[in-house]
Short mmCIF file of C-alpha atoms in Angstrom, two decimals:
data_model
loop_
_atom_site.label_atom_id
_atom_site.label_comp_id
_atom_site.label_asym_id
_atom_site.label_seq_id
_atom_site.Cartn_x
_atom_site.Cartn_y
_atom_site.Cartn_z
CA MET A 1 41.80 20.99 -29.16
CA SER A 2 41.61 17.25 -30.03
CA GLU A 3 44.32 14.94 -28.96
CA VAL A 4 47.16 14.23 -31.44
CA PHE A 5 47.83 10.53 -32.02
CA ARG A 6 51.20 9.67 -33.78
CA LEU A 7 51.14 6.49 -35.80
CA LEU A 8 53.91 4.53 -37.58
CA ILE A 9 52.42 2.79 -40.70
CA ILE A 10 54.24 -0.37 -42.35
CA ASN A 11 53.10 -1.68 -45.68
CA PRO A 12 55.38 -4.37 -46.97
CA GLY A 13 55.43 -5.34 -50.57
CA SER A 14 57.26 -7.97 -52.44
CA THR A 15 60.41 -5.68 -53.28
CA SER A 16 59.73 -2.61 -51.09
CA THR A 17 58.50 -1.59 -47.68
CA LYS A 18 56.47 1.60 -47.41
CA ILE A 19 56.56 3.40 -44.11
CA ALA A 20 54.85 6.62 -42.88
CA ILE A 21 54.41 8.69 -39.90
CA TYR A 22 51.07 10.30 -39.38
CA ASP A 23 50.04 12.87 -36.75
CA ASN A 24 46.27 11.99 -36.81
CA GLU A 25 45.46 12.20 -40.53
CA LYS A 26 48.32 14.48 -41.35
CA PRO A 27 51.51 12.70 -43.01
CA VAL A 28 54.69 13.87 -41.27
CA LEU A 29 56.98 11.35 -43.22
CA GLU A 30 56.44 8.95 -46.24
CA GLU A 31 59.23 6.67 -47.45
CA THR A 32 59.49 3.78 -49.81
CA LEU A 33 62.52 1.48 -48.81
CA ARG A 34 63.49 -0.52 -51.82
CA HIS A 35 64.84 -4.05 -51.46
CA SER A 36 67.04 -5.61 -54.21
CA THR A 37 66.52 -9.21 -55.54
CA GLU A 38 70.09 -10.02 -54.15
CA GLU A 39 69.12 -8.77 -50.72
CA LEU A 40 65.82 -10.75 -50.53
CA SER A 41 67.36 -13.98 -52.27
CA LYS A 42 69.15 -14.84 -49.05
CA TYR A 43 65.86 -15.76 -47.46
CA SER A 44 64.02 -18.90 -48.34
CA LYS A 45 60.81 -17.82 -46.64
CA ILE A 46 59.01 -14.40 -46.53
CA TYR A 47 58.92 -14.74 -42.73
CA ASP A 48 62.65 -14.96 -42.60
CA GLN A 49 62.89 -11.38 -44.03
CA TYR A 50 61.28 -9.65 -40.92
CA GLU A 51 64.63 -8.95 -38.99
CA PHE A 52 66.22 -7.50 -42.21
CA ARG A 53 63.25 -5.27 -42.92
CA LYS A 54 62.69 -4.20 -39.15
CA ASN A 55 66.47 -3.10 -39.06
CA ILE A 56 66.05 -0.95 -42.24
CA ILE A 57 62.79 0.72 -40.93
CA LEU A 58 64.41 1.48 -37.61
CA GLU A 59 67.45 2.95 -39.27
CA THR A 60 65.51 5.12 -41.54
CA LEU A 61 63.31 6.45 -38.77
CA ASN A 62 66.55 7.12 -36.69
CA GLU A 63 68.12 8.96 -39.83
CA LYS A 64 64.97 11.08 -40.25
CA GLY A 65 64.98 12.01 -36.48
CA ILE A 66 61.81 10.35 -35.54
CA ASN A 67 61.56 9.85 -31.75
CA LEU A 68 59.80 6.39 -31.40
CA THR A 69 58.80 7.10 -27.74
CA LYS A 70 56.25 9.67 -29.10
CA LEU A 71 54.39 6.86 -31.01
CA SER A 72 50.80 6.05 -29.95
CA ALA A 73 50.59 2.84 -32.13
CA VAL A 74 52.00 0.98 -35.03
CA VAL A 75 49.71 -0.23 -37.88
CA GLY A 76 50.82 -2.81 -40.29
CA ARG A 77 49.11 -4.09 -43.50
CA GLY A 78 47.09 -7.24 -42.99
CA GLY A 79 48.24 -10.34 -44.73
CA LEU A 80 46.78 -13.80 -45.67
CA LEU A 81 44.93 -14.75 -42.45
CA LYS A 82 42.03 -16.79 -41.95
CA PRO A 83 38.91 -15.32 -43.35
CA ILE A 84 37.70 -12.39 -40.96
CA ALA A 85 35.16 -9.60 -40.81
CA GLY A 86 36.32 -6.21 -41.74
CA GLY A 87 37.76 -3.77 -39.18
CA THR A 88 40.88 -2.89 -37.11
CA TYR A 89 42.46 -5.86 -35.22
CA LYS A 90 44.93 -5.73 -32.46
CA VAL A 91 48.01 -7.99 -33.31
CA ASN A 92 47.82 -11.03 -30.90
CA GLU A 93 49.77 -14.41 -30.61
CA ARG A 94 47.26 -16.33 -32.66
CA MET A 95 47.49 -13.83 -35.47
CA LEU A 96 51.43 -13.72 -35.35
CA GLU A 97 51.38 -17.65 -35.58
CA ASP A 98 48.98 -17.59 -38.63
CA LEU A 99 51.09 -14.77 -40.31
CA LYS A 100 54.33 -16.73 -39.69
CA VAL A 101 53.20 -20.06 -41.08
CA GLY A 102 51.32 -18.40 -43.84
CA VAL A 103 47.92 -20.01 -43.03
CA LEU A 104 46.44 -18.99 -46.48
CA GLY A 105 49.75 -18.60 -48.35
CA GLU A 106 52.98 -16.64 -48.17
CA HIS A 107 52.82 -12.94 -49.22
CA ALA A 108 54.93 -9.90 -48.29
CA SER A 109 51.89 -8.33 -46.55
CA ASN A 110 51.97 -11.14 -43.98
CA LEU A 111 55.13 -9.24 -42.60
CA GLY A 112 53.03 -6.13 -41.84
CA GLY A 113 51.37 -7.44 -38.60
CA ILE A 114 54.76 -9.09 -37.51
CA LEU A 115 56.95 -5.93 -37.98
CA ALA A 116 54.16 -3.63 -36.35
CA HIS A 117 54.15 -6.15 -33.30
CA GLU A 118 58.03 -6.27 -33.15
CA ILE A 119 58.40 -2.54 -32.94
CA ALA A 120 55.32 -1.83 -30.93
CA SER A 121 56.08 -4.42 -28.25
CA GLN A 122 59.42 -2.67 -27.51
CA LEU A 123 57.59 0.63 -26.94
CA ASN A 124 54.73 -0.96 -24.88
CA ILE A 125 52.10 0.52 -27.41
CA PRO A 126 49.41 -1.30 -29.34
CA ALA A 127 50.02 -2.95 -32.88
CA PHE A 128 47.08 -3.10 -35.30
CA ILE A 129 46.15 -4.38 -38.69
CA VAL A 130 43.26 -3.06 -40.81
CA ASP A 131 41.01 -4.70 -43.34
CA PRO A 132 43.32 -7.39 -44.92
CA VAL A 133 42.61 -8.94 -48.26
CA VAL A 134 40.87 -11.90 -46.63
CA VAL A 135 37.91 -9.89 -45.12
CA ASP A 136 34.98 -12.11 -45.65
CA GLU A 137 31.59 -10.77 -44.84
CA MET A 138 29.76 -12.54 -47.66
CA GLU A 139 26.12 -13.74 -47.11
CA GLU A 140 25.71 -17.47 -47.30
CA VAL A 141 23.59 -17.30 -50.47
CA ALA A 142 26.48 -15.59 -52.20
CA ARG A 143 28.83 -18.41 -51.46
CA ILE A 144 26.96 -20.96 -53.54
CA SER A 145 28.65 -21.48 -56.90
CA GLY A 146 26.71 -24.18 -58.66
CA MET A 147 29.14 -26.89 -57.87
CA PRO A 148 29.31 -28.00 -54.23
CA GLU A 149 33.05 -28.66 -54.49
CA LEU A 150 33.68 -25.14 -55.40
CA GLU A 151 32.58 -22.41 -52.93
CA ARG A 152 32.75 -18.72 -53.94
CA LYS A 153 35.42 -17.02 -51.90
CA SER A 154 35.88 -13.43 -50.67
CA ILE A 155 39.34 -12.03 -51.57
CA PHE A 156 39.49 -8.40 -52.70
CA HIS A 157 40.89 -4.99 -52.25
CA ALA A 158 39.29 -4.64 -48.80
CA LEU A 159 41.47 -1.89 -47.45
CA ASN A 160 40.91 0.53 -50.20
CA GLN A 161 37.24 -0.53 -50.71
CA LYS A 162 36.29 0.15 -47.20
CA ALA A 163 38.26 3.40 -46.99
CA VAL A 164 36.66 4.94 -50.01
CA ALA A 165 33.24 3.55 -48.94
CA ARG A 166 33.61 5.44 -45.66
CA ARG A 167 34.68 8.64 -47.62
CA ALA A 168 31.55 8.42 -49.82
CA ALA A 169 29.30 7.72 -46.84
CA LYS A 170 30.67 11.00 -45.16
CA GLU A 171 30.08 12.93 -48.42
CA LEU A 172 26.46 11.58 -48.22
CA GLY A 173 26.18 12.88 -44.53
CA LYS A 174 25.85 9.26 -43.18
CA ALA A 175 27.89 6.68 -41.31
CA TYR A 176 29.38 3.75 -43.34
CA ASN A 177 26.95 1.37 -41.62
CA GLU A 178 24.04 3.42 -42.63
CA VAL A 179 24.40 3.23 -46.42
CA ASN A 180 24.37 0.68 -49.33
CA LEU A 181 27.26 1.30 -51.85
CA ILE A 182 28.92 -0.60 -54.76
CA VAL A 183 32.67 -0.13 -54.90
CA ALA A 184 34.76 -0.96 -57.98
CA HIS A 185 38.42 -1.07 -57.48
CA LEU A 186 40.16 -0.73 -60.78
CA GLY A 187 43.81 -1.88 -60.55
CA GLY A 188 46.03 -4.81 -61.85
CA GLY A 189 43.20 -6.90 -60.42
CA ILE A 190 39.53 -5.61 -60.46
CA SER A 191 37.20 -6.24 -57.49
CA VAL A 192 33.57 -4.98 -57.25
CA GLY A 193 31.89 -5.21 -54.00
CA ALA A 194 28.36 -4.73 -52.57
CA HIS A 195 28.59 -2.87 -49.23
CA LYS A 196 25.41 -3.14 -47.23
CA ASN A 197 25.35 -1.25 -43.90
CA GLY A 198 29.06 -1.58 -43.32
CA ARG A 199 29.42 -5.23 -44.58
CA VAL A 200 30.73 -6.40 -47.99
CA ILE A 201 28.01 -9.00 -48.62
CA ASP A 202 29.01 -10.02 -52.10
CA VAL A 203 32.25 -9.50 -54.03
CA ASN A 204 34.09 -11.28 -56.94
CA ASN A 205 37.38 -13.15 -56.04
CA ALA A 206 39.85 -10.57 -57.58
CA LEU A 207 42.87 -12.76 -56.76
CA ASP A 208 41.91 -15.76 -58.76
CA GLY A 209 40.29 -13.98 -61.80
CA GLU A 210 36.46 -13.94 -61.10
CA GLY A 211 34.33 -11.04 -62.27
CA PRO A 212 35.51 -8.53 -64.92
CA PHE A 213 38.80 -9.14 -66.81
CA SER A 214 41.58 -6.71 -65.71
CA PRO A 215 44.96 -5.66 -66.85
CA GLU A 216 46.49 -9.06 -66.02
CA ARG A 217 43.61 -11.38 -65.09
CA THR A 218 41.05 -13.13 -67.36
CA GLY A 219 37.98 -12.54 -65.09
CA GLY A 220 35.22 -15.12 -65.51
CA LEU A 221 35.45 -17.26 -68.63
CA PRO A 222 33.17 -19.52 -70.80
CA VAL A 223 33.45 -22.54 -68.58
CA GLY A 224 33.00 -25.36 -71.01
CA ASP A 225 35.67 -23.93 -73.32
CA LEU A 226 37.92 -23.34 -70.37
CA VAL A 227 37.70 -27.06 -69.39
CA LYS A 228 38.42 -28.14 -72.96
CA LEU A 229 41.59 -25.90 -72.99
CA CYS A 230 42.76 -27.35 -69.58
CA PHE A 231 42.49 -30.87 -70.95
CA SER A 232 43.82 -30.08 -74.49
CA GLY A 233 47.34 -31.18 -73.58
CA LYS A 234 48.67 -27.87 -74.69
CA TYR A 235 49.23 -26.37 -71.27
CA THR A 236 50.52 -27.68 -67.78
CA LEU A 237 48.53 -26.63 -64.68
CA ALA A 238 51.11 -23.97 -63.85
CA GLU A 239 50.84 -22.55 -67.36
CA MET A 240 46.95 -22.32 -67.16
CA LYS A 241 47.11 -20.64 -63.83
CA LYS A 242 49.57 -18.10 -65.30
CA LYS A 243 47.24 -17.64 -68.26
CA ILE A 244 44.32 -16.83 -65.85
CA LYS A 245 46.33 -14.67 -63.37
CA GLY A 246 49.33 -12.67 -64.68
CA ASN A 247 49.02 -13.24 -68.51
CA GLY A 248 45.23 -12.69 -68.88
CA GLY A 249 43.19 -9.53 -69.64
CA LEU A 250 44.98 -6.75 -71.30
CA VAL A 251 48.30 -8.57 -71.34
CA ALA A 252 46.68 -11.52 -73.38
CA TYR A 253 44.99 -9.06 -75.87
CA LEU A 254 47.42 -6.20 -76.10
CA GLY A 255 50.75 -7.37 -74.55
CA THR A 256 50.75 -4.77 -71.71
CA ASN A 257 49.24 -4.45 -68.25
CA ASP A 258 49.70 -0.73 -68.22
CA ALA A 259 46.41 1.14 -69.01
CA ARG A 260 48.47 4.25 -69.89
CA GLU A 261 50.04 2.17 -72.76
CA VAL A 262 46.61 1.12 -73.91
CA ILE A 263 45.51 4.81 -73.90
CA LYS A 264 48.39 5.77 -76.15
CA MET A 265 47.61 2.92 -78.44
CA ILE A 266 43.92 4.19 -78.66
CA GLU A 267 45.20 7.72 -79.41
CA ASN A 268 47.37 6.48 -82.13
CA GLY A 269 44.10 4.89 -83.81
CA ASP A 270 44.43 1.30 -82.59
CA LYS A 271 40.82 0.00 -82.95
CA LYS A 272 41.54 -3.30 -81.31
CA ALA A 273 42.99 -1.64 -78.23
CA GLU A 274 39.98 0.58 -77.97
CA LEU A 275 37.51 -2.44 -78.34
CA VAL A 276 39.37 -4.40 -75.61
CA TYR A 277 39.67 -1.48 -73.18
CA LYS A 278 36.00 -0.67 -73.77
CA ALA A 279 35.13 -4.29 -73.15
CA MET A 280 36.88 -4.18 -69.63
CA ALA A 281 34.79 -1.14 -68.73
CA TYR A 282 31.68 -2.87 -70.08
CA GLN A 283 32.35 -5.90 -67.95
CA VAL A 284 32.87 -3.61 -64.86
CA ALA A 285 29.51 -1.88 -65.47
CA LYS A 286 27.81 -5.22 -65.87
CA GLU A 287 29.29 -6.42 -62.51
CA ILE A 288 28.03 -3.20 -60.88
CA GLY A 289 24.61 -3.86 -62.43
CA SER A 290 24.53 -7.41 -60.99
CA LEU A 291 25.34 -6.11 -57.40
CA ALA A 292 22.54 -3.50 -57.70
CA ALA A 293 20.33 -6.59 -57.89
CA VAL A 294 22.07 -7.94 -54.83
CA LEU A 295 21.21 -4.74 -52.99
CA GLU A 296 17.59 -4.93 -54.31
CA GLY A 297 18.02 -1.61 -56.07
CA LYS A 298 18.60 0.27 -52.86
CA VAL A 299 22.00 1.92 -53.78
CA ASP A 300 23.16 5.07 -52.15
CA GLY A 301 26.20 5.47 -54.39
CA ILE A 302 28.65 3.73 -56.67
CA ILE A 303 32.32 4.33 -56.31
CA LEU A 304 35.09 4.00 -58.93
CA THR A 305 38.66 3.77 -57.41
CA GLY A 306 42.08 2.40 -58.04
CA GLY A 307 44.74 3.50 -60.51
CA ILE A 308 42.66 3.05 -63.70
CA ALA A 309 40.03 5.41 -62.19
CA TYR A 310 42.49 8.29 -63.12
CA ASP A 311 41.43 7.66 -66.74
CA LYS A 312 38.46 9.87 -67.37
CA ARG A 313 37.74 8.18 -70.67
CA PHE A 314 37.46 4.69 -68.88
CA THR A 315 35.31 5.99 -65.93
CA LYS A 316 33.02 7.86 -68.46
CA TRP A 317 32.41 4.42 -70.14
CA ILE A 318 31.21 2.88 -66.91
CA ILE A 319 29.34 5.95 -65.69
CA ASP A 320 27.32 6.15 -69.00
CA ARG A 321 26.02 2.60 -68.26
CA VAL A 322 25.43 2.84 -64.48
CA SER A 323 24.50 6.34 -63.48
CA PHE A 324 20.81 5.36 -63.79
CA ILE A 325 21.30 3.19 -60.73
CA SER A 326 22.87 5.97 -58.38
CA LYS A 327 25.25 8.76 -57.97
CA VAL A 328 28.77 7.85 -59.12
CA PHE A 329 31.82 9.02 -56.98
CA VAL A 330 35.25 8.74 -58.60
CA TYR A 331 38.26 8.50 -56.04
CA PRO A 332 41.25 7.55 -58.16
CA GLY A 333 44.29 5.79 -56.71
CA GLU A 334 44.70 3.57 -53.76
CA ASP A 335 46.08 5.41 -50.72
CA GLU A 336 46.69 2.41 -48.45
CA MET A 337 48.81 4.44 -45.94
CA ILE A 338 46.12 6.82 -44.92
CA ALA A 339 43.55 3.97 -44.94
CA LEU A 340 45.78 2.12 -42.43
CA ALA A 341 46.20 5.33 -40.36
CA GLU A 342 42.48 5.92 -40.37
CA GLY A 343 41.86 2.35 -39.09
CA GLY A 344 44.29 2.84 -36.14
CA LEU A 345 42.64 6.27 -35.37
CA ARG A 346 39.22 4.97 -35.12
CA VAL A 347 40.22 2.68 -32.27
CA LEU A 348 42.57 5.16 -30.56
CA ARG A 349 39.72 7.74 -30.51
CA GLY A 350 37.27 5.24 -29.17
CA GLU A 351 35.08 5.38 -32.31
CA GLU A 352 35.18 1.63 -32.67
CA GLU A 353 36.64 -1.27 -30.65
CA ALA A 354 39.69 -3.20 -31.85
CA LYS A 355 38.52 -6.65 -32.90
CA VAL A 356 40.13 -9.90 -31.62
CA TYR A 357 41.61 -12.38 -33.98
CA ASN A 358 40.95 -15.94 -32.99
#
């Protein structure tokens, strides 16, 4: 019988902290701890929240009768660190420093590694993070933008993309590092990555609005017209940034970032909603096609994942355009908790070595 590893998973969001206990791949406990605006407003920096969040986590685990001494490891969501290769990293002092100061910016996910370390160090067990958003495995040729001052960056849904890529590789009877895959994460932001032998060699910067437009981001825009708009005097820098990220995409055209609302509009005969929604699928398919060229046509599978992948109409529009390239897998949703658990388990089982952040 194989050994059972018990893991505590911690995934901090802006107004909540998701926690879970896994015995190997089996969830034993899953909780979402909500934090009110009043509670969080006491803290000027995100880092200052860690004691508050840690106490709530420990209180909840105690209430649920979880014996912390039975834990094998604690796995936290990775934050905005320096660009690193994908994989599972042991939390070390260098990482803690970068998470505390927010080396690439402040984000609630920065607390993941800090909280994991705080709890794990008391129990004398390892703390890990897995595939943070800053995973950067892009090839040098993919970084060139056309303007030397602007380098293309790798910021995407690395945790979910890598988790579903491993799942598809398994279905294909191969290891992740033996296949070429194109993964499209369809959420509030949309990222499409070319996975070549276990490395994401090209991907759109989903945070700042590159690539296809999404429920709330503009995607790539006609650059000349964008420059004119920036200098038109109508908008401040902050307003333009909000137009691109937050008020772009479906929000700009249809007034909602909820794909389910758009589906209702279409079902009620709204032709504009159908055209815009179809255009979003069209742009995703186009991005997939461009990455097929990056992989020189050697594509073992295409994966559609994220919340919008639940909509069969939307996925069909994409599949109709890209199925000539390769087999298409649809894995709806974004199960970050099991993806974090799997990353920790791969190290504990000796399937891969924990990487060192430096």
